[in-house]
Each structure stands twice: as structure tokens, then as C-alpha cells.
mmCIF file of C-alpha atoms in Angstrom:
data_model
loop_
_atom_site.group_PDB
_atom_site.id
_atom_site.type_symbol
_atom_site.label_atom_id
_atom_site.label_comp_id
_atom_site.label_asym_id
_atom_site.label_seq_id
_atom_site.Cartn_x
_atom_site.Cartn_y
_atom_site.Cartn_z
ATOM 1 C CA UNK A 1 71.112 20.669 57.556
ATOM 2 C CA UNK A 2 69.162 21.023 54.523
ATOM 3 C CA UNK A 3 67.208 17.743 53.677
ATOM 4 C CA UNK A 4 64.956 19.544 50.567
ATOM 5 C CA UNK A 5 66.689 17.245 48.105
ATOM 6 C CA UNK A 6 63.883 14.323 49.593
ATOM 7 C CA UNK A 7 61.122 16.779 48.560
ATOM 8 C CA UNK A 8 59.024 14.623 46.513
ATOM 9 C CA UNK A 9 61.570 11.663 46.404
ATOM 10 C CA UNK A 10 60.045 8.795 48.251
ATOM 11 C CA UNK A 11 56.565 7.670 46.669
ATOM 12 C CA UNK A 12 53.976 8.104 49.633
ATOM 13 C CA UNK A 13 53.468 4.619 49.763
ATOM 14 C CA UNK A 14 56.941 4.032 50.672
ATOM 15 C CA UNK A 15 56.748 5.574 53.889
ATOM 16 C CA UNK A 16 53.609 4.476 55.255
ATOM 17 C CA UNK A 17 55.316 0.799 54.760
ATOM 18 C CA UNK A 18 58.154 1.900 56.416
ATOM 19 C CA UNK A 19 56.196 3.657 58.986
ATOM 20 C CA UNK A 20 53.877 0.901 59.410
ATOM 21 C CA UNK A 21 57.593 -1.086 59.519
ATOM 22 C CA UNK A 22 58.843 1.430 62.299
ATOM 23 C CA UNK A 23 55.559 1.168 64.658
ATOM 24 C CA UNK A 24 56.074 -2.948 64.661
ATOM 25 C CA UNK A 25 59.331 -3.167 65.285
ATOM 26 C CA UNK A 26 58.786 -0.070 68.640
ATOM 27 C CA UNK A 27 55.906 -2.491 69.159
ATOM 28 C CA UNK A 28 58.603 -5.523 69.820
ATOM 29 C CA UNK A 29 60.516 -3.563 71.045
ATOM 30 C CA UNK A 30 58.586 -2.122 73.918
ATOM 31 C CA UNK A 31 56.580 -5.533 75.102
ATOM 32 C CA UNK A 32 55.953 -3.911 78.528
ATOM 33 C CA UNK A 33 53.831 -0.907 76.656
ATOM 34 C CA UNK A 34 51.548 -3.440 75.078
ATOM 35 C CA UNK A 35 48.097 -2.553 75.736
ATOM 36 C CA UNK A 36 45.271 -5.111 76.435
ATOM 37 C CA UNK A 37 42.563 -3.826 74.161
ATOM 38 C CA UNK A 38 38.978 -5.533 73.472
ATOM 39 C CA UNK A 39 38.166 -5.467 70.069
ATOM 40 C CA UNK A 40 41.441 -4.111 68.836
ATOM 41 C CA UNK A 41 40.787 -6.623 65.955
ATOM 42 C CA UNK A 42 37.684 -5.014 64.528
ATOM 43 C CA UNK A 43 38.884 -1.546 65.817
ATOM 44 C CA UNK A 44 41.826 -1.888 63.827
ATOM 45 C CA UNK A 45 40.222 -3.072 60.688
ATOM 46 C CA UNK A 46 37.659 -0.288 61.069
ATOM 47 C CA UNK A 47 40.390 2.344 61.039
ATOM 48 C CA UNK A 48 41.999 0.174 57.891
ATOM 49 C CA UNK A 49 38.691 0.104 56.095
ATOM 50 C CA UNK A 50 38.082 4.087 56.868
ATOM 51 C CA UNK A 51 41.392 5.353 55.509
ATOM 52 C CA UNK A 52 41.246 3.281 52.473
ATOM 53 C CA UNK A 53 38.128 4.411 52.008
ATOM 54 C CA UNK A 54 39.444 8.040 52.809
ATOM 55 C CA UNK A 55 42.246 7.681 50.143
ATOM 56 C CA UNK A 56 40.173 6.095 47.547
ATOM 57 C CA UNK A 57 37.274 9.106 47.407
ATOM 58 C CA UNK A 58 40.550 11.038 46.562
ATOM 59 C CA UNK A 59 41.906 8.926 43.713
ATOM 60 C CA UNK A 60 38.570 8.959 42.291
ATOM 61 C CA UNK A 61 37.874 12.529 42.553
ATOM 62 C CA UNK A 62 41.476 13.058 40.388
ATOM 63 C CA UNK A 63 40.479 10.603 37.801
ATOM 64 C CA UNK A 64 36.928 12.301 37.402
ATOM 65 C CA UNK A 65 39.292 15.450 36.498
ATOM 66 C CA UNK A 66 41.551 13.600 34.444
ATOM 67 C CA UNK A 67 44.557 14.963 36.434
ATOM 68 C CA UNK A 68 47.486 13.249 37.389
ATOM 69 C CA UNK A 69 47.422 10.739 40.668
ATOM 70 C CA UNK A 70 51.592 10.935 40.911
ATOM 71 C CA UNK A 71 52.846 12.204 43.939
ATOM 72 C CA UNK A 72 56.557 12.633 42.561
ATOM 73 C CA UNK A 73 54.988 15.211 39.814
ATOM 74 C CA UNK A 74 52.038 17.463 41.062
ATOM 75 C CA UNK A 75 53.836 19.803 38.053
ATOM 76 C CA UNK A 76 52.415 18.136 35.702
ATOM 77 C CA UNK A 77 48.253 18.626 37.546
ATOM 78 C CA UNK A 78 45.993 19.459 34.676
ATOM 79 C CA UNK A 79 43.505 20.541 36.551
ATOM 80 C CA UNK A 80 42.836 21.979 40.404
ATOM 81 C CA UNK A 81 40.169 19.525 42.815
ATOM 82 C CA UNK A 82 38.198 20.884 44.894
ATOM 83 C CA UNK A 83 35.068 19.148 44.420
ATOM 84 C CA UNK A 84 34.168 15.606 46.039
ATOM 85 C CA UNK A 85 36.311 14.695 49.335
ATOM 86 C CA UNK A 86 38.601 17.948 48.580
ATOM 87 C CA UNK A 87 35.739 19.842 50.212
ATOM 88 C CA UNK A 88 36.708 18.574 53.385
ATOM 89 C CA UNK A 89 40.731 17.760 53.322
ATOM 90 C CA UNK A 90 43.098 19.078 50.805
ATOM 91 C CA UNK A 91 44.814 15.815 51.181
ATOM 92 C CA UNK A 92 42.454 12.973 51.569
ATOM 93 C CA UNK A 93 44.929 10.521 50.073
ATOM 94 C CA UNK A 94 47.574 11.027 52.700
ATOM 95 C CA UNK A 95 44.718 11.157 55.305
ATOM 96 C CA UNK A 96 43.550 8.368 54.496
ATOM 97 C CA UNK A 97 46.962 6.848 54.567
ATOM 98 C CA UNK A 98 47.275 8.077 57.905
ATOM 99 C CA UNK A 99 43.905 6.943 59.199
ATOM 100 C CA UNK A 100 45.047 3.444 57.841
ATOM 101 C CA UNK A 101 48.129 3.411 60.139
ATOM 102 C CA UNK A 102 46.224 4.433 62.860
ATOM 103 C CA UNK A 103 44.246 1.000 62.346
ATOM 104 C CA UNK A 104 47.656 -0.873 62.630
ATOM 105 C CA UNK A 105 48.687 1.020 65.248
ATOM 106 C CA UNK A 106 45.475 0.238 67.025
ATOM 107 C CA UNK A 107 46.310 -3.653 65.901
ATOM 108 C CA UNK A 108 49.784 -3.416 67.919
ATOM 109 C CA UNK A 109 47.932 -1.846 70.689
ATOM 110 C CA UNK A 110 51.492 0.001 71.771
ATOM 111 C CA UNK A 111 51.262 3.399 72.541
ATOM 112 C CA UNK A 112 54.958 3.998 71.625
ATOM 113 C CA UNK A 113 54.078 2.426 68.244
ATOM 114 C CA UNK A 114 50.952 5.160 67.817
ATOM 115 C CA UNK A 115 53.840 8.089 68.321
ATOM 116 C CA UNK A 116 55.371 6.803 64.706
ATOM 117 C CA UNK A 117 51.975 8.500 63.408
ATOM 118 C CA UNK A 118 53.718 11.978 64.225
ATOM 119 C CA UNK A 119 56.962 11.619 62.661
ATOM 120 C CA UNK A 120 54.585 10.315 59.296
ATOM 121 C CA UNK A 121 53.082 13.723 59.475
ATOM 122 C CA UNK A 122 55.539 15.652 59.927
ATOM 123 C CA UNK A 123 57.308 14.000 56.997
ATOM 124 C CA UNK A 124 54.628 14.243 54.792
ATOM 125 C CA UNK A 125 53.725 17.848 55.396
ATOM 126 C CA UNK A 126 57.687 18.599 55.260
ATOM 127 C CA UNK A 127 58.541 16.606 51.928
ATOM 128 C CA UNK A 128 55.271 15.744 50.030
ATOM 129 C CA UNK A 129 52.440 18.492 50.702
ATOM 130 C CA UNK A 130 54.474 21.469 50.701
ATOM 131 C CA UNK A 131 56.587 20.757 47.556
ATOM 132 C CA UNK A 132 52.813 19.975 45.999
ATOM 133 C CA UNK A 133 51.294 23.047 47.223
ATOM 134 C CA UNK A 134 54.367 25.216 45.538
ATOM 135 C CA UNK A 135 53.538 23.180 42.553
ATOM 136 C CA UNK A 136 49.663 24.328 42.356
ATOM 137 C CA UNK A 137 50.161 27.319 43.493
ATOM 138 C CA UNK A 138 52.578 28.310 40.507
ATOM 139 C CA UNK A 139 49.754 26.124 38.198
ATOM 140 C CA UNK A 140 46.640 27.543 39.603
ATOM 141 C CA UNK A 141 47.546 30.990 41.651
ATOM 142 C CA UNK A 142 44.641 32.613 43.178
ATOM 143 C CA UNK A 143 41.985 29.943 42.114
ATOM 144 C CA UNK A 144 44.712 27.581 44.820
ATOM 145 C CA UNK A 145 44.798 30.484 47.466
ATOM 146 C CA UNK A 146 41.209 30.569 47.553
ATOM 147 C CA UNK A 147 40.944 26.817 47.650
ATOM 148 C CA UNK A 148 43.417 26.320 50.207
ATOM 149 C CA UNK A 149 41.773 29.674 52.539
ATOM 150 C CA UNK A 150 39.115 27.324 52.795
ATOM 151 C CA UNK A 151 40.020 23.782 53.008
ATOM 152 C CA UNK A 152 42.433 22.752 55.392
ATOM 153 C CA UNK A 153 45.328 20.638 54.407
ATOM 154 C CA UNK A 154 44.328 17.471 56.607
ATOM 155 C CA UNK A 155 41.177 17.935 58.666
#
């Protein structure tokens, strides 16, 4: 089956809610997997802190290039970043996104909730960063091969 039509469909923020949505509800679903962690609480807001942080260094780095922060339209990129956080992750945004569900997961303290992070992934590098990297490549060509030859796309 050929799901392409949700290539860049669902704004990124829409899945990590209903990921973060999924991992609660395995979370009440699966009492008996609950985990009895120390510090979960700070651990958790940590992780939250990190990936916001994560994602924000990216945000920032776009608007210093006055290039487009909208997910549904990498097309319309008006310039290619590669400076700032970009040095280290293609995709801090959606890292950081991630990183920030790993502090919820580490809230619910339920393994089964922590395997939602996977499916998130997969999703994102399925319908979100490959439609994106199409995108630059036809906008930037080599100067994007080069980039991406050296960067890789999460960590």
C-alpha cells in the first residue's frame, strides 16, 4: 500500500501530541510494566528541557537565515543551514522533539510506552525528512549532497 499521499501532511507537532497521546494511554494500559524509577520527575523534565532546547537552537538557526520554519513547505527554503546546531544533526527540530518525548516517556516510566519513540521515527524519517530532503536537494543540489555527506540526519 502506498501511504506517500501523508508526505508532509501532518504538521510535526501533531504527531509528537499524538505520540506523546499513544505512550500514555500503552502506559494505562500496561500497569504491570510500570517501572519504579527515582527521580523520574527531574529525569523527565531534564529530557523535556534538553529537547526543547534541541529544537529551539534549530528554529533560531532558520530565522538567522531568514528561511522558512514550515514543515508542510521545505519548497519554498530560501536558503540551505548548515551552520549553528546543523553542524551536528540535520534535523535538530525533530530531535529535539524526540528527545522531549523521551522525557515523557521517562515521566510514565513504562517501557512499552518508550517503544512509541520508534514508530515516531520511523514516521518522521518516512513522511517528513525524506519529502524535505527531495525538496533541498532539487533547491540546493550538490551544496545539499555535500551537507548531508557530512551531517547525519539525527545524530
Amino acid at each position: 500500500m502506498n501511504f506517500s499521499f501523508l508526505e508532509l501532511k501532518i504538521p510535526p507537532v501533531l504527531v509528537v501530541a499524538v505520540t506523546a497521546c499513544l505512550m500514555w494511554v500503552v502506559a494505562w494500559l500496561l500497569p504491570t510494566l510500570n517501572l519504579l524509577l527515582p527521580g523520574r520527575t527531574p529525569a523527565a523534565i531534564v529530557a523535556a528541557l534538553v529537547g526543547g532546547l534541541i529544537a529551539l537552537a534549530g528554529v533560531i538557526e532558520f530565522h538567522r537565515a531568514r528561511t522558512t520554519t514550515n514543515p508542510l513547505r521545505p519548497g519554498n527554503a530560501s536558503a540551505l543551514v548548515a551552520g549553528g546546531i546543523y553542524r551536528l544533526t540535520r534535523n535538530p527540530m525533530y530531535l529535539g522533539l524526540a528527545v522531549a518525548l523521551l522525557g515523557w516517556g521517562i515521566f510514565l516510566s513504562n517501557p512499552a510506552s518508550l517503544a512509541v519513540l520508534f514508530p515516531f521515527v520511523a514516521y518522521m524519517n518516512r513522511f517528513q525528512i525524506v519529502p524535505e530532503e527531495k525538496a533541498l536537494d532539487s533547491l540546493f543540489g550538490k551544496e545539499f549532497a555535500e551537507y548531508r555527506s557530512k551531517v547525519r540526519r539525527w545524530l
